[in-house]
PDB file of C-alpha atoms in Angstrom:
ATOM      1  CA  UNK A   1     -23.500 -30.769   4.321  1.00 81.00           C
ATOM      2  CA  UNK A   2     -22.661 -27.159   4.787  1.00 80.00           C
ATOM      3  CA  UNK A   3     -19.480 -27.400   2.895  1.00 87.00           C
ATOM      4  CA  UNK A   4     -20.947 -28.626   0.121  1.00 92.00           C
ATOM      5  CA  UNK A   5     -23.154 -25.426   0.414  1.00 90.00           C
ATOM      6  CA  UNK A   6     -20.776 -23.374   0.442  1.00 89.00           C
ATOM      7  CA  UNK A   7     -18.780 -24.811  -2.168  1.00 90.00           C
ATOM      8  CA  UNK A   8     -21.366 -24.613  -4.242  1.00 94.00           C
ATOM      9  CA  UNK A   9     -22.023 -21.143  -3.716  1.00 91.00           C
ATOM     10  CA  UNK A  10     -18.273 -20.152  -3.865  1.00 89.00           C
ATOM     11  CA  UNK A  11     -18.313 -22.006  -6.768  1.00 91.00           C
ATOM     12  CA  UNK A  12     -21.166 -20.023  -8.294  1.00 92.00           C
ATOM     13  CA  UNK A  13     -19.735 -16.901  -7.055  1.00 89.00           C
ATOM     14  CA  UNK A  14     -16.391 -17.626  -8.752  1.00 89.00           C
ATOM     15  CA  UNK A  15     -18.480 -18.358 -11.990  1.00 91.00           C
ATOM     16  CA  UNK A  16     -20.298 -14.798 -11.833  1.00 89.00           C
ATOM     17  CA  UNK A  17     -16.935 -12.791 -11.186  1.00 87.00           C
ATOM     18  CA  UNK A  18     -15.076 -14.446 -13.506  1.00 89.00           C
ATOM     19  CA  UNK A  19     -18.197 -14.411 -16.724  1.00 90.00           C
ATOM     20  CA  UNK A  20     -18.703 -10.888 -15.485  1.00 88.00           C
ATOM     21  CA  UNK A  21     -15.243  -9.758 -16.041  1.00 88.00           C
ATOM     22  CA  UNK A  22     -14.734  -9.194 -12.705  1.00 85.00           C
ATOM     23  CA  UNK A  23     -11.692 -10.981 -12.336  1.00 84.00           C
ATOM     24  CA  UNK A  24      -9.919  -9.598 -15.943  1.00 86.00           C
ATOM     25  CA  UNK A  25      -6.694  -7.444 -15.520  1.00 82.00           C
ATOM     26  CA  UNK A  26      -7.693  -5.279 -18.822  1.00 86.00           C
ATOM     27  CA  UNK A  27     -11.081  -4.701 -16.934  1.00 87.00           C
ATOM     28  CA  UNK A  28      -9.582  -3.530 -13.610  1.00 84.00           C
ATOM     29  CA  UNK A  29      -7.013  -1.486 -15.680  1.00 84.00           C
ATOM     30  CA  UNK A  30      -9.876   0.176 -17.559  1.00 88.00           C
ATOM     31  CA  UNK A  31     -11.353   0.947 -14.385  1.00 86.00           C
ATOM     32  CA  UNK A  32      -8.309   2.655 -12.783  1.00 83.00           C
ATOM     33  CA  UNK A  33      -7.896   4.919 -15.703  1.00 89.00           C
ATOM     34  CA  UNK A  34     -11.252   5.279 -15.513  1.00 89.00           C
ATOM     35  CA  UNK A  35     -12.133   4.503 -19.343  1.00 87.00           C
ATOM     36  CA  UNK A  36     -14.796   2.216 -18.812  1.00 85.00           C
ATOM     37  CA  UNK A  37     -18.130   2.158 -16.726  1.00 87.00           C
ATOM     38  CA  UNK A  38     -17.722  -1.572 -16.604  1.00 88.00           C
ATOM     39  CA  UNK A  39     -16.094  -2.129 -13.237  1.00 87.00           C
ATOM     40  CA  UNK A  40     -17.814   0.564 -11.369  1.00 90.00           C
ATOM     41  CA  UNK A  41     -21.546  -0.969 -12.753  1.00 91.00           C
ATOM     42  CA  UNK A  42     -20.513  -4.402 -10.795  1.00 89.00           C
ATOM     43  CA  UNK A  43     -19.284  -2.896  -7.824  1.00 89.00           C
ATOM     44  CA  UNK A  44     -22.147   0.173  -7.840  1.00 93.00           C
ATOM     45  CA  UNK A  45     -24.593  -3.033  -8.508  1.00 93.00           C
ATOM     46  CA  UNK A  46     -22.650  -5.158  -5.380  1.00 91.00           C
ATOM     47  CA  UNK A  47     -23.257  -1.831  -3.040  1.00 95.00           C
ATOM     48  CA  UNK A  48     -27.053  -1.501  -4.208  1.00 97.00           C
ATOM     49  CA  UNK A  49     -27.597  -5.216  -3.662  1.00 95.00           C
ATOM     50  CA  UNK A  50     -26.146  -5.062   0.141  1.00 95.00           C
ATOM     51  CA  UNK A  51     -28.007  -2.192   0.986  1.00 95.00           C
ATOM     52  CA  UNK A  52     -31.322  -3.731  -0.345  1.00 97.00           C
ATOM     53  CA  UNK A  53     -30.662  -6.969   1.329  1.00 94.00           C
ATOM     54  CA  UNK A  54     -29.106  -5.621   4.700  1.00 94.00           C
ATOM     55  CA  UNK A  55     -32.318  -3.099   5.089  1.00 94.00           C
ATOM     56  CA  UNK A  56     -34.657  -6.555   4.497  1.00 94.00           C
ATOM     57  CA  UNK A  57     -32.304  -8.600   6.722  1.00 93.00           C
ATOM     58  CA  UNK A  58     -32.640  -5.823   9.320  1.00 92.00           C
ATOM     59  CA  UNK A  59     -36.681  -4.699   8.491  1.00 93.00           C
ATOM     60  CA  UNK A  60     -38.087  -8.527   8.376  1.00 92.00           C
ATOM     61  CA  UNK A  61     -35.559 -10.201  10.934  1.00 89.00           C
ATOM     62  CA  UNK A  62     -34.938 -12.436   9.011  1.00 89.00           C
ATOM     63  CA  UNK A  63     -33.014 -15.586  10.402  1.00 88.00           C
ATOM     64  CA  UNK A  64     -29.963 -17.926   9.387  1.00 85.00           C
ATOM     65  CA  UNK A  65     -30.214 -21.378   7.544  1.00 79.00           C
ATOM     66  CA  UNK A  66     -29.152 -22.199  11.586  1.00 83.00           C
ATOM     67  CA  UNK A  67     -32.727 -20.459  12.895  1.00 85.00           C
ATOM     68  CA  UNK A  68     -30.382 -18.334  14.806  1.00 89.00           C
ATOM     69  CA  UNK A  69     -31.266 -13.980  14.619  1.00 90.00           C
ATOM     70  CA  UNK A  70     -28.593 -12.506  12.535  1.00 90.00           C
ATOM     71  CA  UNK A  71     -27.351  -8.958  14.309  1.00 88.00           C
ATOM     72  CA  UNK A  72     -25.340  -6.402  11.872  1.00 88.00           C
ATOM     73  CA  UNK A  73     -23.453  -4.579  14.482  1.00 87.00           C
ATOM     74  CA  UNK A  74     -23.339  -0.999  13.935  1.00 86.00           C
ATOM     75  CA  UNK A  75     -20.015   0.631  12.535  1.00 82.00           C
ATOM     76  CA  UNK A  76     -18.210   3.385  13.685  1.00 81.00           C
ATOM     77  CA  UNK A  77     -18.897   6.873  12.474  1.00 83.00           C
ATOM     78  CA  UNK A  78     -14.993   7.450  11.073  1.00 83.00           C
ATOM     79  CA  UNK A  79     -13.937   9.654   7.986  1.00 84.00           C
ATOM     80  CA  UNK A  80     -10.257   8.957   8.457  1.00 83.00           C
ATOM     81  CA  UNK A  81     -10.135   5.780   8.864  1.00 81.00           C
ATOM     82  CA  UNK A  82     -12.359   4.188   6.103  1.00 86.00           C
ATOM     83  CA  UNK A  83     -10.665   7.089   3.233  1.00 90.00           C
ATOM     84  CA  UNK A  84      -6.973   5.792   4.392  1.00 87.00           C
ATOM     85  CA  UNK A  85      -8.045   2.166   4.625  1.00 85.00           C
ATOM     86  CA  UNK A  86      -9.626   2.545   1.292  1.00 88.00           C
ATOM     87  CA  UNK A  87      -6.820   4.230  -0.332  1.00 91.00           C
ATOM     88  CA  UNK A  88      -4.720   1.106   0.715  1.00 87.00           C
ATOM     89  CA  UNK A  89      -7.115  -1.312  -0.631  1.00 86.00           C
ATOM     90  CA  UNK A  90      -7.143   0.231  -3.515  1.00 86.00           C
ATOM     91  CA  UNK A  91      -3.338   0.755  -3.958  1.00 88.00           C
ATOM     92  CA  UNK A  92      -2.781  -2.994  -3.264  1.00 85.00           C
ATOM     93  CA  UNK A  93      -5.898  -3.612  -5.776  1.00 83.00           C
ATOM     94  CA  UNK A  94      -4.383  -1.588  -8.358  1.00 82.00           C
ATOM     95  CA  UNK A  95      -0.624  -3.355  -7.393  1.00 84.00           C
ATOM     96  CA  UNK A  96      -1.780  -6.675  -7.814  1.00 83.00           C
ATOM     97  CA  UNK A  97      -4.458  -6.230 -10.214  1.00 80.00           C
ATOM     98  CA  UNK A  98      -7.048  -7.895  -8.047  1.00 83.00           C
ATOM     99  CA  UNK A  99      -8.809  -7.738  -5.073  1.00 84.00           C
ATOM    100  CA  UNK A 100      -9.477 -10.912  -2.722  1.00 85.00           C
ATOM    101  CA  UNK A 101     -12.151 -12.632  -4.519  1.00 85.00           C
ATOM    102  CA  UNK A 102     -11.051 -12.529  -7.592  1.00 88.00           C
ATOM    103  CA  UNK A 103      -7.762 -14.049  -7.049  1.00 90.00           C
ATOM    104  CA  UNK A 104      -9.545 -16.684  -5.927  1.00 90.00           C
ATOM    105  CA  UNK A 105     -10.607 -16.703  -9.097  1.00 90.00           C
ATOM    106  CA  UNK A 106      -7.727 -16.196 -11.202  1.00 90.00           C
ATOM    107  CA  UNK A 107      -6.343 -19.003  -9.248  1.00 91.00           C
ATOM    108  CA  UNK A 108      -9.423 -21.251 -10.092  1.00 89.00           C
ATOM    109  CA  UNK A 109      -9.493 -20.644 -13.631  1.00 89.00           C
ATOM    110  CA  UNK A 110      -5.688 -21.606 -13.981  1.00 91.00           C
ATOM    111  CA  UNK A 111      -3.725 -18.605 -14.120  1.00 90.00           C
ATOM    112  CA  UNK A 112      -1.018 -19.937 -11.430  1.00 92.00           C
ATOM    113  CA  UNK A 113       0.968 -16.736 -11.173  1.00 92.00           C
ATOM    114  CA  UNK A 114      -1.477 -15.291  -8.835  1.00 91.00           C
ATOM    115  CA  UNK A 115      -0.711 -17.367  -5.921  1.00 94.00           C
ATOM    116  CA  UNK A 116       2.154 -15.481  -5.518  1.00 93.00           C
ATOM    117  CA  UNK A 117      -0.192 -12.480  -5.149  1.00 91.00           C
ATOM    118  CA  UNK A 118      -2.560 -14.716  -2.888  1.00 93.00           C
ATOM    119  CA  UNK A 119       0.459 -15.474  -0.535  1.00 94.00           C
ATOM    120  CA  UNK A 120       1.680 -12.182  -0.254  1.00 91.00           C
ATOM    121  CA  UNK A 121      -1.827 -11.240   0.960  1.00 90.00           C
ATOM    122  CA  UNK A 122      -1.981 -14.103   3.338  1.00 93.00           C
ATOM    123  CA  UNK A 123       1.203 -12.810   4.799  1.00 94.00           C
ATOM    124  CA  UNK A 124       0.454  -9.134   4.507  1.00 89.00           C
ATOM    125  CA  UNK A 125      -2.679 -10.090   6.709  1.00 90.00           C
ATOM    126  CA  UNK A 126      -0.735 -12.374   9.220  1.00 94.00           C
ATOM    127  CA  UNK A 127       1.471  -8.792   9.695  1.00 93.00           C
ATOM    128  CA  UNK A 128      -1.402  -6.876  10.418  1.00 90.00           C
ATOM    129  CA  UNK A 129      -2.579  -9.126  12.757  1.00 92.00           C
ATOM    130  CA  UNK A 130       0.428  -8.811  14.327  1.00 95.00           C
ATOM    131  CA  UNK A 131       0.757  -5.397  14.427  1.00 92.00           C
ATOM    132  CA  UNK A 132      -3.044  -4.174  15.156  1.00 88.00           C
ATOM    133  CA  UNK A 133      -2.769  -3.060  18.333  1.00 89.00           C
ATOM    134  CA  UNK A 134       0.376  -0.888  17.978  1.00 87.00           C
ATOM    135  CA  UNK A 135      -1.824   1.020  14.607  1.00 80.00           C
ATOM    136  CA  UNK A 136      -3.868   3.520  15.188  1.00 72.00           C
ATOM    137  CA  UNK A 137      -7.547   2.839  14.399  1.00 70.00           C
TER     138      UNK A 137
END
């Protein structure tokens, strides 16, 4: 049962990136040359949501489908390492022309080229998790 669940909501979530735009090349070009507010409303609209819902996660404890107490664990305080992390996020974004959901996607909505993107980022993770402990962090 919760597969279906969360098929259906990945399914639904698919839906609303890819009717939203989310997913289009032009769009994600338009935002890296920054000539459209397009882009930055869904993601400024993504951040506002989380905070909202993380603040009444955290103010109402409010518990899992499971009944169990869901803990957000603080993060660390870190200018370095979330502007370098970020800047190779969004290098890879701007590489591939998508970010990890919305290959997901592409790949959904038949544009098959992308799973050579999706691979590369399945191996590009399996590297990292390879070589985490030698990075610094």
């Amino acid at each position: 049962m919760r597969t279906i669940i969360y098929l259906v909501i990945g399914i639904f979530f698919g839906i609303v990136l890819f009717k939203s735009e989310a997913a289009s090349w032009f769009r994600i070009y338009e935002m890296f040359q920054f000539g459209s507010f397009h882009m930055y409303g869904i993601i400024g609209s993504a951040v506002g949501l989380g905070i909202i819902i993380v603040q009444l996660i955290k103010r109402f404890r409010v518990k899992s489908i499971y009944g169990e107490k869901i803990n957000i664990a603080p993060k660390e305080r870190s200018f370095s390492r979330y502007i370098l992390g970020g800047i190779i996020f969004g290098l890879g974004w701007a590489l591939a022309g998508a970010c990890p959901g919305p290959m997901f996607v592409l790949a959904g909505a038949g544009y098959f080229p992308i799973l050579i993107v999706i691979g590369a980022s399945i191996l590009g993770t399996f590297l990292y998790g390879l070589l985490k402990d030698k990075l610094p962090h």
